[in-house]
Amino acid sequence: MSLPVDILLVVLKYLTLQDFVAFSQASKHFYEITQLRSVWLDLLNHHVLQRSYPIPRLDGRDPTQLRVSELQSCIIDALRLRRLWTAASPQPLQRRTFTTQNVDGLCPLTLTTTNDERIYTAQCWDISPAQPLCVARRRVSSFGGLRVNTDGSYPGVLALKSHNTVEILGIDFTAGQGFFAVQVLEDVTETLHVFANSKLLTKFNDQRLHLRDLQKPHSVMELRNSNFIEQRECLDALISDVYAVLIRTTSLEIYSITSDRPISEPLASHAWQWRIDSVSVNYQPSYQNNTIAPINLLVRYSSLFPWPVNALHHYVIPRNSHYDAQQDISPNNLPYETRPALIQSFASPIRLFARWDMVLGKYGTALWIDSHTEDYFANSVEGQRLAGVLFSISEDEGEKVDLRELVASSHASTVYDVREDDGWMRIAVDDEEGKIALGTTTGEITLLEYI
């Protein structure tokens, strides 16, 4: 006597994918059950979405609206990328290198010199073709900074400063030059710092911070901590519609940005035990879009020497379980706890005058360049390692220890690549599509693709 279909559907939720395949091959009746769209939606939800795994090649589509064959492809791609991405030494399925045009060195811009006048060029490249193609180009004679919008839903994708003017640029892939001005801000003397949706954070002399909402460009709010006689440098920030989380060299600060006041003081702050040299910050991945996500921090501290501390630290800023999003943010209604939790530390040595970089992807991939190459090139005086780790989703209390007594407790779980010289300058990661980009001193860009 066979079980009712509704009972079988419940059983399928508890099977591994291998058992699910075996179940589908047991009989024609079982195979027909496994072709139900609701079954594959449950599998996608259980094995991918609830674990906050990225789904490559989704291209903005709603998973709940996909056909059975598309759901199957999503599950296969997501699990394959996860397996390759977290291997000890993953081999890219494709490795492509191309050279930007008229480059003397790779930064967020390109540089040429003509008749003692410098022309700076910002470029956007389409990497989907077999041969990457430059689809947008903007040249300026006076360069004052460039920032890419961290929120792709806003029409302006790039902020570019020239003289005392900031251009908010969109991209028209059918036009000759590609870039077009969405908005122009005049008389901006500060340096561009963070561009998030319609919010633009600028800083003056690495100290004074001004926040603009591009929907109200003439209204400027200064984010100031009056506890400091001289404002400490802000290294990075996460900015939403209602709050800003600032990571300074000596403190972490939470601001409310909903008022029209010209000056906003932090509602809460945390003093770092040591001075921070550099930081990368991003939200933890979460399939629940209706909640505030905890924040991941990848931190490297400064030292008394000309190079930073030879360790990286993973912190999590936990969300405040008592936060009420329907109420205004206040000292008694904060979106996040004020004390970051130290989760783990990683050995990451840096040689004197060596080039290094680090980045934190939106799905929890921490990626860095360091000088730990002894396992590959013996006692070489040069060499770089591209290493990383995938942060687990956690809001644990972490280790409440003195950093002066802390030994790096972990090592990079993944080594993506090594080289015998110090040619790498910058890295970027798209852990949703399984791509890593490496920029070099010679203007070359190398793409590592894992799916």
Tab-separated table of C-alpha atoms in Angstrom:
chain	number	residue	atom	x	y	z
A	1	MET	CA	0.000	0.000	0.000
A	2	SER	CA	1.568	3.323	-1.095
A	3	LEU	CA	1.657	6.453	1.027
A	4	PRO	CA	-0.608	9.385	0.117
A	5	VAL	CA	1.027	12.071	-1.991
A	6	ASP	CA	0.708	14.717	0.731
A	7	ILE	CA	2.644	12.469	3.125
A	8	LEU	CA	5.346	11.867	0.515
A	9	LEU	CA	5.700	15.614	-0.009
A	10	VAL	CA	6.392	16.041	3.701
A	11	VAL	CA	8.964	13.228	3.637
A	12	LEU	CA	10.784	14.792	0.677
A	13	LYS	CA	11.582	17.884	2.740
A	14	TYR	CA	13.827	15.788	5.000
A	15	LEU	CA	15.800	14.036	2.256
A	16	THR	CA	19.272	14.988	1.117
A	17	LEU	CA	19.641	15.800	-2.562
A	18	GLN	CA	21.308	12.428	-3.163
A	19	ASP	CA	18.376	10.645	-1.510
A	20	PHE	CA	15.976	12.827	-3.483
A	21	VAL	CA	17.547	11.680	-6.768
A	22	ALA	CA	17.352	8.046	-5.654
A	23	PHE	CA	13.705	8.554	-4.691
A	24	SER	CA	12.878	9.969	-8.135
A	25	GLN	CA	14.428	6.926	-9.811
A	26	ALA	CA	12.549	4.369	-7.715
A	27	SER	CA	9.348	4.373	-9.783
A	28	LYS	CA	7.410	6.301	-12.389
A	29	HIS	CA	4.976	7.481	-9.704
A	30	PHE	CA	7.807	8.851	-7.556
A	31	TYR	CA	9.383	10.517	-10.593
A	32	GLU	CA	6.126	12.331	-11.377
A	33	ILE	CA	5.958	13.576	-7.796
A	34	THR	CA	9.489	14.962	-8.004
A	35	GLN	CA	8.549	16.995	-11.080
A	36	LEU	CA	6.051	19.075	-9.131
A	37	ARG	CA	7.057	22.725	-8.994
A	38	SER	CA	6.207	22.981	-5.287
A	39	VAL	CA	8.710	20.215	-4.549
A	40	TRP	CA	11.565	22.088	-6.223
A	41	LEU	CA	10.579	25.324	-4.508
A	42	ASP	CA	10.861	23.531	-1.166
A	43	LEU	CA	14.253	22.123	-2.155
A	44	LEU	CA	15.512	25.559	-3.197
A	45	ASN	CA	14.250	27.087	0.019
A	46	HIS	CA	15.748	24.384	2.265
A	47	HIS	CA	19.117	23.790	0.583
A	48	VAL	CA	19.889	27.285	-0.734
A	49	LEU	CA	17.748	30.214	0.447
A	50	GLN	CA	17.542	29.357	4.152
A	51	ARG	CA	21.323	28.901	4.189
A	52	SER	CA	21.789	32.280	2.459
A	53	TYR	CA	23.739	30.722	-0.410
A	54	PRO	CA	24.115	32.951	-3.471
A	55	ILE	CA	22.384	31.855	-6.682
A	56	PRO	CA	24.567	32.662	-9.696
A	57	ARG	CA	23.010	33.558	-13.048
A	58	LEU	CA	19.711	34.516	-11.396
A	59	ASP	CA	19.908	37.985	-13.005
A	60	GLY	CA	17.343	39.585	-10.701
A	61	ARG	CA	14.597	37.025	-11.343
A	62	ASP	CA	12.217	36.056	-8.534
A	63	PRO	CA	12.954	32.395	-7.637
A	64	THR	CA	9.304	31.803	-6.733
A	65	GLN	CA	8.285	32.579	-10.331
A	66	LEU	CA	10.690	30.173	-12.058
A	67	ARG	CA	9.806	27.028	-13.969
A	68	VAL	CA	10.836	23.572	-12.736
A	69	SER	CA	13.834	23.370	-15.088
A	70	GLU	CA	14.988	26.824	-13.961
A	71	LEU	CA	14.617	25.900	-10.295
A	72	GLN	CA	16.714	22.796	-10.909
A	73	SER	CA	19.433	24.895	-12.556
A	74	CYS	CA	19.398	27.364	-9.649
A	75	ILE	CA	19.943	24.611	-7.088
A	76	ILE	CA	22.699	22.953	-9.121
A	77	ASP	CA	24.523	26.236	-9.755
A	78	ALA	CA	24.242	27.420	-6.146
A	79	LEU	CA	25.569	24.181	-4.643
A	80	ARG	CA	28.323	23.823	-7.250
A	81	LEU	CA	29.535	27.368	-6.598
A	82	ARG	CA	29.451	26.776	-2.856
A	83	ARG	CA	31.557	23.625	-3.218
A	84	LEU	CA	34.139	25.261	-5.488
A	85	TRP	CA	34.229	28.551	-3.573
A	86	THR	CA	35.027	26.909	-0.227
A	87	ALA	CA	37.619	24.389	-1.437
A	88	ALA	CA	41.133	24.634	-0.002
A	89	SER	CA	42.678	25.577	-3.376
A	90	PRO	CA	39.859	26.119	-5.860
A	91	GLN	CA	40.767	26.183	-9.532
A	92	PRO	CA	38.870	28.753	-11.595
A	93	LEU	CA	36.873	27.380	-14.489
A	94	GLN	CA	38.039	30.366	-16.504
A	95	ARG	CA	40.919	32.795	-16.114
A	96	ARG	CA	40.979	35.889	-18.322
A	97	THR	CA	43.441	38.772	-18.411
A	98	PHE	CA	42.949	42.002	-20.298
A	99	THR	CA	44.671	45.379	-20.355
A	100	THR	CA	42.878	48.683	-19.937
A	101	GLN	CA	43.582	51.312	-22.563
A	102	ASN	CA	46.158	54.064	-21.935
A	103	VAL	CA	47.132	52.944	-18.455
A	104	ASP	CA	50.241	53.754	-16.426
A	105	GLY	CA	48.956	51.992	-13.334
A	106	LEU	CA	45.678	50.545	-12.183
A	107	CYS	CA	43.669	52.465	-9.604
A	108	PRO	CA	39.943	53.273	-9.710
A	109	LEU	CA	40.893	55.342	-12.800
A	110	THR	CA	43.360	55.465	-15.684
A	111	LEU	CA	45.931	58.173	-16.363
A	112	THR	CA	47.576	59.582	-19.477
A	113	THR	CA	49.791	62.647	-19.905
A	114	THR	CA	49.477	65.075	-22.827
A	115	ASN	CA	51.438	68.345	-23.180
A	116	ASP	CA	52.015	68.644	-19.433
A	117	GLU	CA	48.262	68.287	-18.835
A	118	ARG	CA	46.984	65.198	-17.081
A	119	ILE	CA	43.803	63.615	-18.321
A	120	TYR	CA	42.104	61.203	-15.934
A	121	THR	CA	39.789	58.540	-17.322
A	122	ALA	CA	37.119	56.538	-15.499
A	123	GLN	CA	36.089	53.382	-17.349
A	124	CYS	CA	33.345	50.765	-17.048
A	125	TRP	CA	33.961	47.354	-18.613
A	126	ASP	CA	31.480	44.674	-19.640
A	127	ILE	CA	33.066	41.348	-18.666
A	128	SER	CA	30.268	39.103	-19.962
A	129	PRO	CA	31.732	38.697	-23.504
A	130	ALA	CA	34.689	36.390	-24.083
A	131	GLN	CA	36.752	39.523	-24.690
A	132	PRO	CA	35.857	42.206	-22.083
A	133	LEU	CA	34.641	45.438	-23.631
A	134	CYS	CA	34.879	49.032	-22.373
A	135	VAL	CA	31.270	50.295	-22.516
A	136	ALA	CA	31.607	53.645	-20.757
A	137	ARG	CA	34.358	56.220	-20.472
A	138	ARG	CA	34.607	59.626	-18.793
A	139	ARG	CA	37.639	61.920	-19.060
A	140	VAL	CA	38.305	64.827	-16.691
A	141	SER	CA	41.247	67.209	-16.359
A	142	SER	CA	40.962	67.596	-12.597
A	143	PHE	CA	40.259	64.476	-10.581
A	144	GLY	CA	38.933	64.744	-7.037
A	145	GLY	CA	37.693	61.236	-6.341
A	146	LEU	CA	35.390	58.482	-7.541
A	147	ARG	CA	32.917	56.233	-5.742
A	148	VAL	CA	30.695	53.430	-7.045
A	149	ASN	CA	27.170	53.205	-5.631
A	150	THR	CA	26.847	50.188	-3.357
A	151	ASP	CA	23.108	50.011	-4.165
A	152	GLY	CA	22.442	49.108	-7.783
A	153	SER	CA	18.768	50.129	-7.594
A	154	TYR	CA	19.567	53.857	-7.712
A	155	PRO	CA	19.828	55.489	-11.192
A	156	GLY	CA	23.212	57.012	-10.355
A	157	VAL	CA	25.861	54.292	-10.348
A	158	LEU	CA	28.973	56.445	-10.041
A	159	ALA	CA	29.973	59.660	-8.266
A	160	LEU	CA	32.867	61.501	-9.935
A	161	LYS	CA	34.445	64.695	-8.567
A	162	SER	CA	36.206	67.195	-10.822
A	163	HIS	CA	37.284	70.617	-9.532
A	164	ASN	CA	34.460	71.561	-7.106
A	165	THR	CA	31.769	69.683	-9.025
A	166	VAL	CA	30.391	66.216	-8.322
A	167	GLU	CA	28.712	64.394	-11.192
A	168	ILE	CA	26.291	61.577	-10.406
A	169	LEU	CA	26.563	59.361	-13.472
A	170	GLY	CA	24.384	56.659	-14.952
A	171	ILE	CA	25.335	54.294	-17.776
A	172	ASP	CA	23.655	54.059	-21.181
A	173	PHE	CA	25.037	50.922	-22.815
A	174	THR	CA	23.773	52.035	-26.229
A	175	ALA	CA	25.577	55.398	-26.218
A	176	GLY	CA	29.061	56.102	-27.494
A	177	GLN	CA	30.540	57.387	-24.230
A	178	GLY	CA	28.220	55.332	-22.033
A	179	PHE	CA	28.149	57.636	-19.001
A	180	PHE	CA	25.503	60.351	-18.695
A	181	ALA	CA	24.866	62.869	-15.912
A	182	VAL	CA	21.936	62.026	-13.645
A	183	GLN	CA	22.666	64.916	-11.310
A	184	VAL	CA	25.344	67.574	-10.806
A	185	LEU	CA	26.346	69.028	-7.431
A	186	GLU	CA	28.170	72.353	-7.473
A	187	ASP	CA	30.563	73.849	-4.906
A	188	VAL	CA	31.550	70.563	-3.246
A	189	THR	CA	35.051	70.957	-1.816
A	190	GLU	CA	35.211	67.705	0.165
A	191	THR	CA	36.519	64.284	-0.847
A	192	LEU	CA	34.071	61.558	-1.865
A	193	HIS	CA	33.904	58.793	0.733
A	194	VAL	CA	30.803	56.540	0.558
A	195	PHE	CA	28.013	56.371	-2.053
A	196	ALA	CA	24.997	54.296	-0.945
A	197	ASN	CA	21.679	54.564	-2.798
A	198	SER	CA	20.796	58.280	-2.671
A	199	LYS	CA	23.190	59.017	0.212
A	200	LEU	CA	26.602	60.566	-0.444
A	201	LEU	CA	29.113	60.831	2.386
A	202	THR	CA	32.039	63.224	1.909
A	203	LYS	CA	34.940	64.149	4.152
A	204	PHE	CA	37.180	67.197	4.498
A	205	ASN	CA	40.846	66.658	5.446
A	206	ASP	CA	39.926	63.097	6.541
A	207	GLN	CA	38.069	64.551	9.542
A	208	ARG	CA	34.823	66.477	8.972
A	209	LEU	CA	32.067	64.301	7.519
A	210	HIS	CA	29.121	65.651	5.528
A	211	LEU	CA	26.128	63.546	4.491
A	212	ARG	CA	23.938	64.511	1.539
A	213	ASP	CA	20.691	62.996	0.346
A	214	LEU	CA	20.700	63.400	-3.437
A	215	GLN	CA	16.918	63.726	-3.350
A	216	LYS	CA	17.483	66.862	-1.210
A	217	PRO	CA	20.967	67.890	-2.400
A	218	HIS	CA	21.011	71.322	-0.756
A	219	SER	CA	20.491	69.840	2.713
A	220	VAL	CA	23.823	68.819	4.270
A	221	MET	CA	24.227	67.073	7.638
A	222	GLU	CA	27.551	66.970	9.464
A	223	LEU	CA	28.260	63.754	11.401
A	224	ARG	CA	30.332	64.865	14.358
A	225	ASN	CA	31.515	63.261	17.576
A	226	SER	CA	31.990	66.107	20.061
A	227	ASN	CA	33.992	63.816	22.371
A	228	PHE	CA	36.955	64.345	20.046
A	229	ILE	CA	38.757	67.686	19.934
A	230	GLU	CA	39.941	66.653	16.483
A	231	GLN	CA	37.629	64.354	14.562
A	232	ARG	CA	39.167	60.943	13.866
A	233	GLU	CA	39.379	59.685	10.314
A	234	CYS	CA	36.423	57.649	9.066
A	235	LEU	CA	37.568	54.535	7.174
A	236	ASP	CA	34.219	53.152	6.010
A	237	ALA	CA	30.497	53.342	6.690
A	238	LEU	CA	27.170	51.615	6.120
A	239	ILE	CA	24.323	54.033	5.439
A	240	SER	CA	20.598	53.275	5.282
A	241	ASP	CA	17.594	55.575	5.020
A	242	VAL	CA	17.434	56.049	8.793
A	243	TYR	CA	20.863	55.311	10.285
A	244	ALA	CA	24.587	55.467	9.567
A	245	VAL	CA	27.192	53.141	11.082
A	246	LEU	CA	30.645	54.753	10.935
A	247	ILE	CA	33.940	52.951	11.474
A	248	ARG	CA	36.613	55.442	12.472
A	249	THR	CA	40.242	54.656	13.241
A	250	THR	CA	39.520	54.764	16.984
A	251	SER	CA	35.771	54.212	17.338
A	252	LEU	CA	32.568	52.745	15.967
A	253	GLU	CA	29.586	55.120	15.939
A	254	ILE	CA	25.846	54.862	15.242
A	255	TYR	CA	23.968	57.941	14.005
A	256	SER	CA	20.342	58.745	13.292
A	257	ILE	CA	20.033	60.560	9.945
A	258	THR	CA	16.272	61.135	9.752
A	259	SER	CA	16.194	64.691	11.110
A	260	ASP	CA	16.913	67.942	9.256
A	261	ARG	CA	19.414	69.129	11.843
A	262	PRO	CA	22.686	70.447	10.398
A	263	ILE	CA	24.762	68.479	12.933
A	264	SER	CA	24.161	64.941	14.176
A	265	GLU	CA	25.941	63.433	17.173
A	266	PRO	CA	26.388	59.663	17.612
A	267	LEU	CA	23.654	57.995	19.630
A	268	ALA	CA	26.112	55.309	20.708
A	269	SER	CA	29.792	54.558	20.201
A	270	HIS	CA	32.435	51.950	20.923
A	271	ALA	CA	36.166	52.649	21.365
A	272	TRP	CA	38.518	50.263	19.589
A	273	GLN	CA	41.241	48.799	21.749
A	274	TRP	CA	43.848	49.619	19.121
A	275	ARG	CA	43.938	52.075	16.259
A	276	ILE	CA	42.565	50.593	13.024
A	277	ASP	CA	44.710	50.677	9.897
A	278	SER	CA	42.019	49.483	7.478
A	279	VAL	CA	38.591	47.884	7.482
A	280	SER	CA	36.086	46.321	5.113
A	281	VAL	CA	32.421	46.243	6.116
A	282	ASN	CA	29.268	44.612	4.781
A	283	TYR	CA	25.978	43.199	5.962
A	284	GLN	CA	25.679	39.507	6.740
A	285	PRO	CA	23.734	37.621	4.068
A	286	SER	CA	20.106	36.970	4.959
A	287	TYR	CA	17.205	35.552	2.967
A	288	GLN	CA	14.801	37.483	5.210
A	289	ASN	CA	14.681	40.919	3.595
A	290	ASN	CA	12.275	42.325	6.169
A	291	THR	CA	14.791	42.333	9.028
A	292	ILE	CA	17.959	44.267	9.789
A	293	ALA	CA	20.982	42.079	9.088
A	294	PRO	CA	23.996	41.885	11.405
A	295	ILE	CA	27.163	43.558	10.129
A	296	ASN	CA	30.458	41.823	9.312
A	297	LEU	CA	33.732	43.681	9.845
A	298	LEU	CA	37.152	42.635	8.555
A	299	VAL	CA	39.711	44.653	10.519
A	300	ARG	CA	43.476	45.098	10.345
A	301	TYR	CA	44.990	47.112	13.192
A	302	SER	CA	47.872	49.562	12.982
A	303	SER	CA	51.216	48.975	14.657
A	304	LEU	CA	54.179	51.060	15.784
A	305	PHE	CA	56.097	49.900	12.711
A	306	PRO	CA	55.798	51.096	9.085
A	307	TRP	CA	53.538	48.123	8.364
A	308	PRO	CA	50.240	47.084	9.990
A	309	VAL	CA	49.648	44.184	12.384
A	310	ASN	CA	50.149	40.768	10.785
A	311	ALA	CA	46.639	39.573	11.584
A	312	LEU	CA	43.071	40.151	10.448
A	313	HIS	CA	40.105	40.132	12.806
A	314	HIS	CA	36.494	39.215	12.073
A	315	TYR	CA	33.950	41.149	14.117
A	316	VAL	CA	30.171	41.030	14.020
A	317	ILE	CA	27.982	43.946	15.059
A	318	PRO	CA	24.854	42.160	16.342
A	319	ARG	CA	21.437	43.605	15.674
A	320	ASN	CA	19.491	44.845	18.661
A	321	SER	CA	16.715	42.342	19.333
A	322	HIS	CA	14.658	45.078	21.029
A	323	TYR	CA	14.834	47.511	18.116
A	324	ASP	CA	11.431	48.730	16.908
A	325	ALA	CA	11.626	49.862	13.280
A	326	GLN	CA	8.295	51.676	13.653
A	327	GLN	CA	9.804	54.046	16.216
A	328	ASP	CA	12.461	56.722	15.721
A	329	ILE	CA	16.055	55.705	16.343
A	330	SER	CA	17.218	56.912	19.754
A	331	PRO	CA	19.716	55.887	22.452
A	332	ASN	CA	16.980	53.572	23.757
A	333	ASN	CA	15.987	52.259	20.327
A	334	LEU	CA	19.170	51.407	18.442
A	335	PRO	CA	19.230	49.078	15.418
A	336	TYR	CA	22.518	47.510	16.566
A	337	GLU	CA	24.372	46.654	19.728
A	338	THR	CA	27.203	49.072	20.429
A	339	ARG	CA	29.858	46.455	21.207
A	340	PRO	CA	31.147	44.407	18.259
A	341	ALA	CA	31.734	40.712	18.924
A	342	LEU	CA	35.161	39.324	18.029
A	343	ILE	CA	34.506	36.036	16.231
A	344	GLN	CA	37.957	34.927	15.051
A	345	SER	CA	41.391	36.131	13.967
A	346	PHE	CA	43.511	35.141	10.974
A	347	ALA	CA	47.269	35.138	10.460
A	348	SER	CA	48.043	37.472	7.555
A	349	PRO	CA	51.664	38.710	7.463
A	350	ILE	CA	52.682	41.824	5.527
A	351	ARG	CA	56.293	42.465	4.506
A	352	LEU	CA	57.814	45.922	4.750
A	353	PHE	CA	56.683	48.068	1.794
A	354	ALA	CA	54.659	45.171	0.361
A	355	ARG	CA	51.372	45.817	-1.424
A	356	TRP	CA	48.241	44.402	0.151
A	357	ASP	CA	44.489	44.799	-0.008
A	358	MET	CA	41.309	43.261	1.385
A	359	VAL	CA	37.614	43.185	0.588
A	360	LEU	CA	34.428	41.747	2.079
A	361	GLY	CA	31.728	40.402	-0.246
A	362	LYS	CA	27.999	40.684	0.363
A	363	TYR	CA	27.688	36.923	0.930
A	364	GLY	CA	30.347	36.816	3.642
A	365	THR	CA	33.478	36.165	1.564
A	366	ALA	CA	36.540	37.770	3.154
A	367	LEU	CA	39.326	38.082	0.593
A	368	TRP	CA	42.792	39.546	1.041
A	369	ILE	CA	46.259	39.905	-0.470
A	370	ASP	CA	49.184	39.391	1.921
A	371	SER	CA	52.829	38.282	1.954
A	372	HIS	CA	52.398	34.756	3.318
A	373	THR	CA	54.220	32.929	0.503
A	374	GLU	CA	56.849	30.924	2.425
A	375	ASP	CA	54.923	27.713	1.763
A	376	TYR	CA	55.279	28.313	-1.973
A	377	PHE	CA	58.491	30.270	-2.663
A	378	ALA	CA	60.740	29.510	0.335
A	379	ASN	CA	62.470	32.685	1.599
A	380	SER	CA	61.605	34.971	-1.265
A	381	VAL	CA	61.763	38.703	-0.522
A	382	GLU	CA	58.755	39.239	-2.779
A	383	GLY	CA	55.546	37.381	-3.431
A	384	GLN	CA	51.842	37.690	-2.764
A	385	ARG	CA	49.074	35.351	-1.711
A	386	LEU	CA	45.388	35.731	-2.566
A	387	ALA	CA	43.597	34.065	0.324
A	388	GLY	CA	40.239	34.153	2.016
A	389	VAL	CA	37.590	32.602	4.178
A	390	LEU	CA	33.808	32.403	4.101
A	391	PHE	CA	32.339	33.868	7.262
A	392	SER	CA	29.634	31.830	8.923
A	393	ILE	CA	26.326	33.498	9.732
A	394	SER	CA	26.571	34.193	13.426
A	395	GLU	CA	25.514	36.640	16.105
A	396	ASP	CA	27.442	34.925	18.874
A	397	GLU	CA	28.886	36.907	21.725
A	398	GLY	CA	32.361	36.211	20.408
A	399	GLU	CA	35.557	36.191	22.420
A	400	LYS	CA	35.732	38.808	25.147
A	401	VAL	CA	39.509	38.892	25.339
A	402	ASP	CA	42.237	41.497	25.398
A	403	LEU	CA	43.694	41.758	21.899
A	404	ARG	CA	47.156	42.067	23.407
A	405	GLU	CA	46.743	38.475	24.625
A	406	LEU	CA	45.106	37.202	21.449
A	407	VAL	CA	46.984	34.921	19.072
A	408	ALA	CA	45.632	34.538	15.545
A	409	SER	CA	43.429	31.495	16.052
A	410	SER	CA	42.633	30.676	12.445
A	411	HIS	CA	44.195	30.538	9.022
A	412	ALA	CA	42.768	31.279	5.625
A	413	SER	CA	40.593	28.320	4.669
A	414	THR	CA	41.058	29.009	0.957
A	415	VAL	CA	44.078	30.048	-1.113
A	416	TYR	CA	42.905	31.242	-4.517
A	417	ASP	CA	46.243	32.145	-6.082
A	418	VAL	CA	49.877	33.115	-5.461
A	419	ARG	CA	52.497	35.027	-7.429
A	420	GLU	CA	56.261	35.485	-7.053
A	421	ASP	CA	56.314	39.293	-7.211
A	422	ASP	CA	54.294	42.143	-5.682
A	423	GLY	CA	52.336	42.978	-8.827
A	424	TRP	CA	48.804	42.835	-7.426
A	425	MET	CA	47.431	46.176	-6.250
A	426	ARG	CA	43.653	45.870	-5.836
A	427	ILE	CA	41.079	43.113	-5.532
A	428	ALA	CA	37.317	42.996	-5.988
A	429	VAL	CA	34.912	40.129	-5.406
A	430	ASP	CA	31.441	39.193	-6.627
A	431	ASP	CA	30.647	36.178	-4.469
A	432	GLU	CA	27.128	35.969	-5.903
A	433	GLU	CA	28.476	35.165	-9.374
A	434	GLY	CA	31.705	33.504	-8.234
A	435	LYS	CA	34.100	36.087	-9.687
A	436	ILE	CA	37.318	37.678	-8.424
A	437	ALA	CA	39.063	40.608	-10.132
A	438	LEU	CA	42.741	41.416	-9.599
A	439	GLY	CA	44.306	44.713	-10.681
A	440	THR	CA	48.054	44.957	-11.252
A	441	THR	CA	50.738	47.626	-11.386
A	442	THR	CA	50.975	47.197	-15.169
A	443	GLY	CA	47.320	48.014	-15.777
A	444	GLU	CA	46.238	44.427	-16.356
A	445	ILE	CA	43.024	43.051	-14.884
A	446	THR	CA	42.734	39.329	-14.229
A	447	LEU	CA	39.305	37.740	-13.813
A	448	LEU	CA	38.964	34.443	-11.965
A	449	GLU	CA	35.592	32.800	-12.611
A	450	TYR	CA	34.450	29.784	-10.601
A	451	ILE	CA	31.036	29.022	-12.139
